[in-house]
Short mmCIF file of C-alpha atoms in Angstrom, two decimals:
data_model
loop_
_atom_site.label_atom_id
_atom_site.label_comp_id
_atom_site.label_asym_id
_atom_site.label_seq_id
_atom_site.Cartn_x
_atom_site.Cartn_y
_atom_site.Cartn_z
CA UNK E 67 47.25 -32.66 -8.76
CA UNK E 68 44.01 -34.46 -9.17
CA UNK E 69 40.72 -33.62 -8.11
CA UNK E 70 36.96 -34.81 -7.86
CA UNK E 71 34.31 -32.37 -9.37
CA UNK E 72 30.53 -33.13 -8.11
CA UNK E 73 28.53 -33.15 -11.51
CA UNK E 74 25.20 -34.80 -10.53
CA UNK E 75 23.91 -34.94 -13.86
CA UNK E 76 21.68 -37.63 -15.43
CA UNK E 77 23.44 -39.65 -18.06
CA UNK E 78 20.74 -39.46 -20.44
CA UNK E 79 19.93 -35.72 -19.23
CA UNK E 80 19.95 -34.64 -23.50
CA UNK E 81 16.95 -37.44 -23.51
CA UNK E 82 15.31 -36.21 -20.30
CA UNK E 83 15.35 -32.75 -21.59
CA UNK E 84 13.54 -33.54 -24.75
CA UNK E 85 11.26 -35.64 -22.89
CA UNK E 86 10.28 -33.09 -20.39
CA UNK E 87 9.85 -30.80 -23.30
CA UNK E 88 7.65 -33.35 -25.26
CA UNK E 89 5.56 -33.82 -22.26
CA UNK E 90 5.02 -30.10 -21.62
CA UNK E 91 3.80 -30.00 -25.32
CA UNK E 92 1.59 -32.86 -25.02
CA UNK E 93 0.03 -31.34 -22.02
CA UNK E 94 -0.52 -27.94 -23.15
CA UNK E 95 -1.83 -29.41 -26.58
CA UNK E 96 -3.90 -31.83 -24.59
CA UNK E 97 -2.81 -34.82 -26.32
CA UNK E 98 -2.68 -38.28 -24.48
CA UNK E 99 0.91 -39.88 -25.52
CA UNK E 100 1.18 -43.98 -24.94
CA UNK E 101 4.28 -45.85 -25.15
CA UNK E 102 3.66 -49.23 -26.03
CA UNK E 103 6.93 -51.65 -25.21
CA UNK E 104 7.16 -55.37 -25.33
CA UNK E 105 9.54 -58.26 -26.42
CA UNK E 106 9.22 -58.68 -30.37
CA UNK E 107 6.12 -60.86 -31.56
CA UNK E 108 4.02 -60.07 -28.03
CA UNK E 109 1.33 -58.18 -30.35
CA UNK E 110 1.55 -54.57 -30.09
CA UNK E 111 0.86 -53.83 -33.74
CA UNK E 112 -1.96 -55.81 -33.89
CA UNK E 113 -3.15 -54.49 -30.41
CA UNK E 114 -3.26 -51.25 -32.47
CA UNK E 115 -5.07 -52.77 -35.74
CA UNK E 116 -7.72 -53.92 -33.48
CA UNK E 117 -7.72 -50.48 -31.35
CA UNK E 118 -8.17 -47.95 -34.70
CA UNK E 119 -10.20 -50.67 -35.98
CA UNK E 120 -12.85 -49.55 -33.19
CA UNK E 121 -12.27 -46.09 -33.51
CA UNK E 122 -14.87 -43.20 -35.54
CA UNK E 123 -12.88 -42.14 -38.73
CA UNK E 124 -13.12 -38.38 -37.12
CA UNK E 125 -10.87 -39.86 -34.30
CA UNK E 126 -7.99 -37.38 -33.98
CA UNK E 127 -5.41 -39.94 -33.26
CA UNK E 128 -1.98 -40.60 -34.89
CA UNK E 129 0.50 -43.39 -34.59
CA UNK E 130 4.26 -43.64 -34.85
CA UNK E 131 5.89 -46.99 -34.58
CA UNK E 132 9.43 -48.02 -34.31
CA UNK E 133 11.62 -50.84 -35.78
CA UNK E 134 15.19 -51.06 -36.57
CA UNK E 135 14.25 -51.90 -40.51
CA UNK E 136 11.18 -52.22 -42.51
CA UNK E 137 8.16 -50.07 -43.26
CA UNK E 138 5.75 -52.94 -42.52
CA UNK E 139 4.29 -52.00 -39.46
CA UNK E 140 3.37 -48.45 -40.89
CA UNK E 141 1.99 -50.11 -43.80
CA UNK E 142 -0.36 -52.39 -41.76
CA UNK E 143 -1.42 -49.47 -39.65
CA UNK E 144 -2.13 -46.62 -42.53
CA UNK E 145 -4.78 -48.86 -43.61
CA UNK E 146 -7.27 -47.74 -40.97
CA UNK E 147 -7.11 -44.09 -42.38
CA UNK E 148 -5.08 -42.25 -39.27
CA UNK E 149 -1.91 -40.53 -39.56
CA UNK E 150 1.41 -42.81 -39.23
CA UNK E 151 4.79 -42.45 -39.41
CA UNK E 152 7.75 -45.44 -39.33
CA UNK E 153 10.53 -44.53 -37.48
CA UNK E 154 13.09 -46.45 -38.73
CA UNK E 155 15.99 -46.64 -35.88
CA UNK E 156 18.73 -48.80 -38.09
CA UNK E 157 20.47 -50.56 -35.24
CA UNK E 158 19.26 -48.69 -32.57
CA UNK E 159 17.34 -50.99 -30.15
CA UNK E 160 14.79 -48.27 -28.56
CA UNK E 161 13.03 -44.78 -29.66
CA UNK E 162 14.44 -41.66 -27.92
CA UNK E 163 13.15 -38.22 -27.67
CA UNK E 164 15.02 -37.00 -30.29
CA UNK E 165 13.58 -39.32 -32.83
CA UNK E 166 10.00 -38.42 -31.31
CA UNK E 167 10.36 -34.82 -31.52
CA UNK E 168 11.84 -35.02 -35.11
CA UNK E 169 8.57 -37.43 -36.39
CA UNK E 170 6.17 -34.85 -34.79
CA UNK E 171 7.47 -31.49 -36.91
CA UNK E 172 5.53 -33.10 -39.73
CA UNK E 173 2.23 -33.02 -37.78
CA UNK E 174 0.52 -30.35 -36.06
CA UNK E 175 0.12 -31.42 -32.37
CA UNK E 176 -3.13 -29.08 -31.80
CA UNK E 177 -4.86 -31.44 -34.59
CA UNK E 178 -4.43 -34.65 -32.34
CA UNK E 179 -6.09 -36.01 -28.80
CA UNK E 180 -4.16 -39.21 -28.91
CA UNK E 181 -0.69 -40.14 -30.03
CA UNK E 182 0.32 -43.78 -29.79
CA UNK E 183 4.00 -44.98 -29.94
CA UNK E 184 4.92 -48.19 -30.88
CA UNK E 185 8.24 -48.66 -29.25
CA UNK E 186 10.91 -51.01 -30.77
CA UNK E 187 10.23 -54.53 -29.81
CA UNK E 188 12.50 -55.35 -26.99
CA UNK E 189 11.91 -55.73 -23.30
CA UNK E 190 15.35 -53.90 -21.89
CA UNK E 191 16.52 -50.68 -23.74
CA UNK E 192 13.23 -48.91 -24.05
CA UNK E 193 12.72 -48.70 -20.49
CA UNK E 194 15.46 -46.09 -20.22
CA UNK E 195 14.42 -43.74 -22.63
CA UNK E 196 11.59 -41.50 -21.84
CA UNK E 197 9.62 -40.24 -24.27
CA UNK E 198 7.31 -37.74 -22.65
CA UNK E 199 4.96 -40.08 -22.74
CA UNK E 200 1.61 -39.97 -19.94
CA UNK E 201 1.94 -43.69 -19.40
CA UNK E 202 3.99 -46.65 -20.76
CA UNK E 203 2.29 -49.87 -21.60
CA UNK E 204 3.79 -53.04 -21.34
CA UNK E 205 2.95 -56.10 -23.44
CA UNK E 206 3.25 -59.81 -22.58
CA UNK E 207 2.07 -62.94 -24.62
CA UNK E 208 0.97 -65.95 -22.89
CA UNK E 209 3.85 -67.58 -24.61
CA UNK E 210 6.72 -65.83 -23.26
CA UNK E 211 6.41 -67.05 -19.77
CA UNK E 212 5.39 -66.51 -16.35
CA UNK E 213 8.49 -65.21 -15.02
CA UNK E 214 9.77 -62.34 -17.79
CA UNK E 215 8.46 -59.70 -14.80
CA UNK E 216 11.14 -61.04 -12.48
CA UNK E 217 13.94 -61.53 -15.01
CA UNK E 218 13.03 -57.69 -16.76
CA UNK E 219 12.00 -55.89 -13.68
CA UNK E 220 12.46 -52.34 -15.31
CA UNK E 221 9.89 -52.28 -17.52
CA UNK E 222 7.40 -53.60 -15.50
CA UNK E 223 8.10 -51.17 -12.71
CA UNK E 224 7.72 -48.14 -15.00
CA UNK E 225 4.85 -49.25 -16.63
CA UNK E 226 1.06 -48.08 -15.59
CA UNK E 227 -0.49 -51.60 -17.38
CA UNK E 228 0.37 -54.79 -18.22
CA UNK E 229 -1.54 -55.83 -21.28
CA UNK E 230 -1.64 -59.89 -21.33
CA UNK E 231 -1.60 -60.82 -25.10
CA UNK E 232 -3.12 -64.03 -26.67
CA UNK E 233 -5.31 -65.54 -24.17
CA UNK E 234 -6.52 -67.54 -26.60
CA UNK E 235 -3.22 -69.85 -26.24
CA UNK E 236 -3.52 -70.68 -22.68
CA UNK E 237 -5.14 -74.28 -23.61
CA UNK E 238 -2.05 -74.80 -25.61
CA UNK E 239 0.84 -73.73 -23.36
CA UNK E 240 2.01 -74.52 -20.01
CA UNK E 241 1.61 -71.30 -18.63
CA UNK E 242 0.52 -70.06 -14.77
CA UNK E 243 -1.36 -67.14 -15.52
CA UNK E 244 -1.82 -66.60 -12.34
CA UNK E 245 1.69 -66.62 -11.22
CA UNK E 246 2.49 -64.26 -14.17
CA UNK E 247 0.33 -61.97 -12.51
CA UNK E 248 1.57 -62.40 -9.23
CA UNK E 249 5.46 -61.83 -10.52
CA UNK E 250 4.25 -58.46 -12.10
CA UNK E 251 2.78 -57.39 -8.91
CA UNK E 252 5.69 -58.20 -6.94
CA UNK E 253 7.91 -55.82 -8.77
CA UNK E 254 5.37 -53.32 -9.27
CA UNK E 255 2.25 -53.56 -6.55
CA UNK E 256 0.16 -51.23 -8.48
CA UNK E 257 0.35 -51.81 -11.77
CA UNK E 258 -3.05 -52.49 -13.74
CA UNK E 259 -3.66 -55.88 -15.53
CA UNK E 260 -5.47 -56.48 -18.52
CA UNK E 261 -6.01 -60.08 -19.98
CA UNK E 262 -7.08 -59.76 -23.86
CA UNK E 263 -7.05 -61.91 -27.28
CA UNK E 264 -7.03 -60.08 -30.27
CA UNK E 265 -7.77 -63.43 -32.18
CA UNK E 266 -10.76 -63.84 -30.43
CA UNK E 267 -11.81 -60.36 -29.30
CA UNK E 268 -11.90 -61.50 -25.67
CA UNK E 269 -10.84 -58.65 -23.22
CA UNK E 270 -10.42 -56.01 -25.74
CA UNK E 271 -13.38 -54.17 -24.24
CA UNK E 272 -11.58 -53.75 -21.01
CA UNK E 273 -8.66 -52.33 -23.19
CA UNK E 274 -10.93 -49.76 -24.61
CA UNK E 275 -12.21 -48.71 -21.53
CA UNK E 276 -9.13 -48.19 -20.02
CA UNK E 277 -7.95 -46.11 -22.63
CA UNK E 278 -10.91 -44.31 -22.69
CA UNK E 279 -10.53 -43.40 -18.91
CA UNK E 280 -7.26 -42.22 -19.82
CA UNK E 281 -8.60 -40.05 -22.78
CA UNK E 282 -11.42 -38.52 -20.48
CA UNK E 283 -9.07 -37.74 -18.10
CA UNK E 284 -7.25 -35.21 -20.90
CA UNK E 285 -10.39 -34.27 -22.33
CA UNK E 286 -11.49 -33.08 -18.42
CA UNK E 287 -8.78 -31.18 -18.05
CA UNK E 288 -8.81 -29.62 -21.21
CA UNK E 289 -12.88 -28.69 -20.58
CA UNK E 290 -11.13 -27.22 -17.36
CA UNK E 291 -8.74 -25.16 -19.04
CA UNK E 292 -11.19 -23.91 -21.51
CA UNK E 293 -13.69 -22.70 -18.66
CA UNK K 142 22.25 -53.83 -25.75
CA UNK K 143 21.74 -49.99 -25.30
CA UNK K 144 25.02 -49.60 -23.16
CA UNK K 145 27.57 -48.40 -26.04
CA UNK K 146 25.38 -45.26 -26.23
CA UNK K 147 25.21 -45.05 -22.44
CA UNK K 148 28.95 -45.39 -22.30
CA UNK K 149 29.34 -42.65 -25.01
CA UNK K 150 26.81 -40.34 -23.73
CA UNK K 151 29.18 -40.79 -19.92
CA UNK K 152 31.96 -39.98 -21.78
CA UNK K 153 30.87 -36.92 -23.73
CA UNK K 154 29.71 -35.62 -20.57
CA UNK K 155 32.66 -36.48 -18.43
CA UNK K 156 34.62 -34.52 -21.33
CA UNK K 157 32.77 -31.40 -20.94
CA UNK K 158 32.63 -31.43 -17.31
CA UNK K 159 36.60 -31.84 -17.88
CA UNK K 160 36.61 -29.08 -20.08
CA UNK K 161 35.05 -26.52 -17.53
CA UNK K 162 38.66 -26.46 -16.18
CA UNK K 163 41.06 -25.16 -18.88
CA UNK K 164 44.08 -27.69 -18.92
CA UNK K 165 42.85 -30.41 -16.83
CA UNK K 166 43.01 -33.69 -17.93
CA UNK K 167 40.31 -36.30 -17.23
CA UNK K 168 41.16 -39.02 -15.17
CA UNK K 169 37.88 -40.82 -14.07
CA UNK K 170 33.98 -40.43 -14.34
CA UNK K 171 32.04 -41.71 -11.11
CA UNK K 172 28.28 -42.81 -12.18
CA UNK K 173 25.86 -44.23 -10.13
CA UNK K 174 23.43 -47.15 -11.25
CA UNK K 175 20.15 -48.10 -10.07
CA UNK K 176 19.62 -51.94 -10.32
CA UNK K 177 16.19 -51.21 -12.38
CA UNK K 178 18.03 -48.76 -14.58
CA UNK K 179 18.25 -51.58 -17.38
CA UNK K 180 21.76 -51.09 -17.90
CA UNK K 181 24.55 -54.32 -17.11
CA UNK K 182 27.55 -53.06 -15.75
CA UNK K 183 29.96 -55.37 -17.35
CA UNK K 184 28.84 -54.23 -20.69
CA UNK K 185 28.85 -51.07 -19.99
CA UNK K 186 32.57 -51.02 -18.89
CA UNK K 187 33.40 -53.23 -22.08
CA UNK K 188 31.85 -50.61 -23.98
CA UNK K 189 33.71 -47.82 -21.84
CA UNK K 190 37.05 -49.53 -22.54
CA UNK K 191 36.34 -49.52 -26.52
CA UNK K 192 35.21 -45.98 -26.78
CA UNK K 193 37.28 -44.37 -23.96
CA UNK K 194 40.81 -45.22 -25.91
CA UNK K 195 42.72 -42.00 -26.43
CA UNK K 196 45.20 -41.26 -29.32
CA UNK K 197 47.70 -40.90 -26.49
CA UNK K 198 48.09 -41.35 -22.67
CA UNK K 199 45.87 -43.26 -20.31
CA UNK K 200 42.40 -43.73 -21.13
CA UNK K 201 39.94 -42.27 -18.24
CA UNK K 202 38.62 -44.57 -15.46
CA UNK K 203 34.73 -45.59 -15.34
CA UNK K 204 33.73 -46.25 -11.46
CA UNK K 205 30.78 -47.73 -11.28
CA UNK K 206 28.36 -47.61 -8.19
CA UNK K 207 25.38 -49.93 -8.30
CA UNK K 208 22.25 -48.71 -5.96
CA UNK K 209 19.62 -50.73 -4.91
CA UNK K 210 15.86 -50.84 -5.28
CA UNK K 211 14.43 -48.04 -2.62
CA UNK K 212 10.97 -48.59 -1.26
CA UNK K 213 8.30 -46.67 0.66
CA UNK K 214 5.71 -48.75 2.36
CA UNK K 215 2.16 -47.70 1.62
CA UNK K 216 1.03 -48.85 4.92
CA UNK K 217 3.32 -47.83 7.05
CA UNK K 218 5.58 -45.45 5.30
CA UNK K 219 8.72 -47.40 6.37
CA UNK K 220 11.65 -46.69 3.62
CA UNK K 221 13.43 -49.85 3.00
CA UNK K 222 15.61 -51.11 0.39
CA UNK K 223 15.64 -54.42 -1.23
CA UNK K 224 16.92 -56.47 -4.49
CA UNK K 225 15.75 -55.04 -7.84
CA UNK K 226 12.42 -57.15 -7.72
CA UNK K 227 11.27 -55.54 -4.39
CA UNK K 228 10.18 -57.12 -1.14
CA UNK K 229 7.58 -57.36 1.34
CA UNK K 230 7.87 -54.08 4.15
CA UNK K 231 10.45 -55.67 7.13
CA UNK K 232 8.10 -53.67 9.60
CA UNK K 233 4.92 -54.96 8.50
CA UNK K 234 5.07 -56.88 6.07
CA UNK K 235 2.50 -55.46 3.84
CA UNK K 236 3.16 -56.39 0.04
CA UNK K 237 2.21 -52.66 -0.98
CA UNK K 238 5.46 -50.60 -1.71
CA UNK K 239 6.25 -47.68 -3.89
CA UNK K 240 9.19 -47.23 -5.84
CA UNK K 241 11.34 -44.42 -4.59
CA UNK K 242 14.63 -44.97 -6.17
CA UNK K 243 17.15 -47.89 -8.05
CA UNK K 244 16.03 -46.48 -11.53
CA UNK K 245 18.48 -43.70 -12.02
CA UNK K 246 21.36 -43.47 -14.04
CA UNK K 247 23.48 -40.77 -12.51
CA UNK K 248 27.09 -39.19 -13.33
CA UNK K 249 28.01 -38.22 -9.83
CA UNK K 250 31.39 -36.68 -10.54
CA UNK K 251 34.49 -36.50 -12.84
CA UNK K 252 38.03 -36.55 -11.53
CA UNK K 253 40.48 -34.45 -13.20
CA UNK K 254 44.31 -33.84 -13.33
CA UNK K 255 45.42 -30.58 -13.07
#
C-alpha cells in the first residue's frame, strides 16, 4: 500500500535555520550584514576596496570573501587593515549559512558593526542561499548587457539595490543604460539603483551615502535598545 | 549549477521523512519550485537520477510542480500570477507590485510504500 505523507518543509530548511540564527545574532549585536552578489568580474572586490579606503581606521568593519579557489581577494582587501577572511569553497558555486557561521567563530561579533560578505561570482546560485544578511546587493557592470535582469531575475528580485558598475566604460560599449534600469525595475519595481565607477570615483558618494543610511538605521536601533 | 546539492538535500530530507514510518520504502518525493527559485528542473531531474539510484530495487521518483510568480499590486491590492519577470497589474495596469511568491523551494510530500 502506498501512502502520501505531507511534509511541507523548505528544501533548504537547514540553511534557512542557520541563516535565521545568524540574522538573530546580527540583530542582537547590532551588526549590519550585507551580501554582495554578481557575476565574476563585475567589480565586487574593487567596490569593497574603494569602500574600505574611505573608512576611518577605527571603523568596526569586517569582511568575508568567497571564491572557488585562491586567497587573492582576501589579500587585496587585507591591505586596508580591517579583519578579512577568505572562504575557499572548493567547487561550491555559492556561500551558505554554515560557511558564514564557521567563519564567524573566529571573530567577536560584538566588536563589529558592519559585516560585508562578497559572495562567489555567480548570478544564479547565491540567490538561493540566505546568509542571514540584512540586504542583498547585486552588482552589474555596463559590459554585461542590459538584459541580465531579465535573464537572471531571481537575484534582481531579491536584492534591495542594484549597483551598476564601470560606468566610465559607457562611451565604449553599446549598452542602453536606461533599458538596463527599466529591465531591473520590471522584475523588481522597488529596487534602488546606484550607478558608479570605481575607476573615476563617479557615483561612489551615492553608494557610500546609501551604506551610511543603512548603518544609521542599525545605530538608531542600538541607541533605542540602550535607552 | 547547484542542482546536485539541492537534489541531494531533497533525497536526504525525503529519506528522513520516510524513515519516520518503520518499514516504509520511499517511492516518490514531491517538490514545488518557484520560477524565481533559481533552480532548473531539468538539471535537478538529471542530478536526481544520478543520486537516487539505490544499490538494489527501484529508485524513488521526483515529482516537480513549477509554481508561477505571485504578485500583489501596490495600488489596487489585486493579487495575480505572472511569468517570472512580472507583469503590469491586470486590473489597474500599475507597474508597482510586490512579490508574494514564486521563489519557493518546498518539499511538499513524500510517497511511501508500507
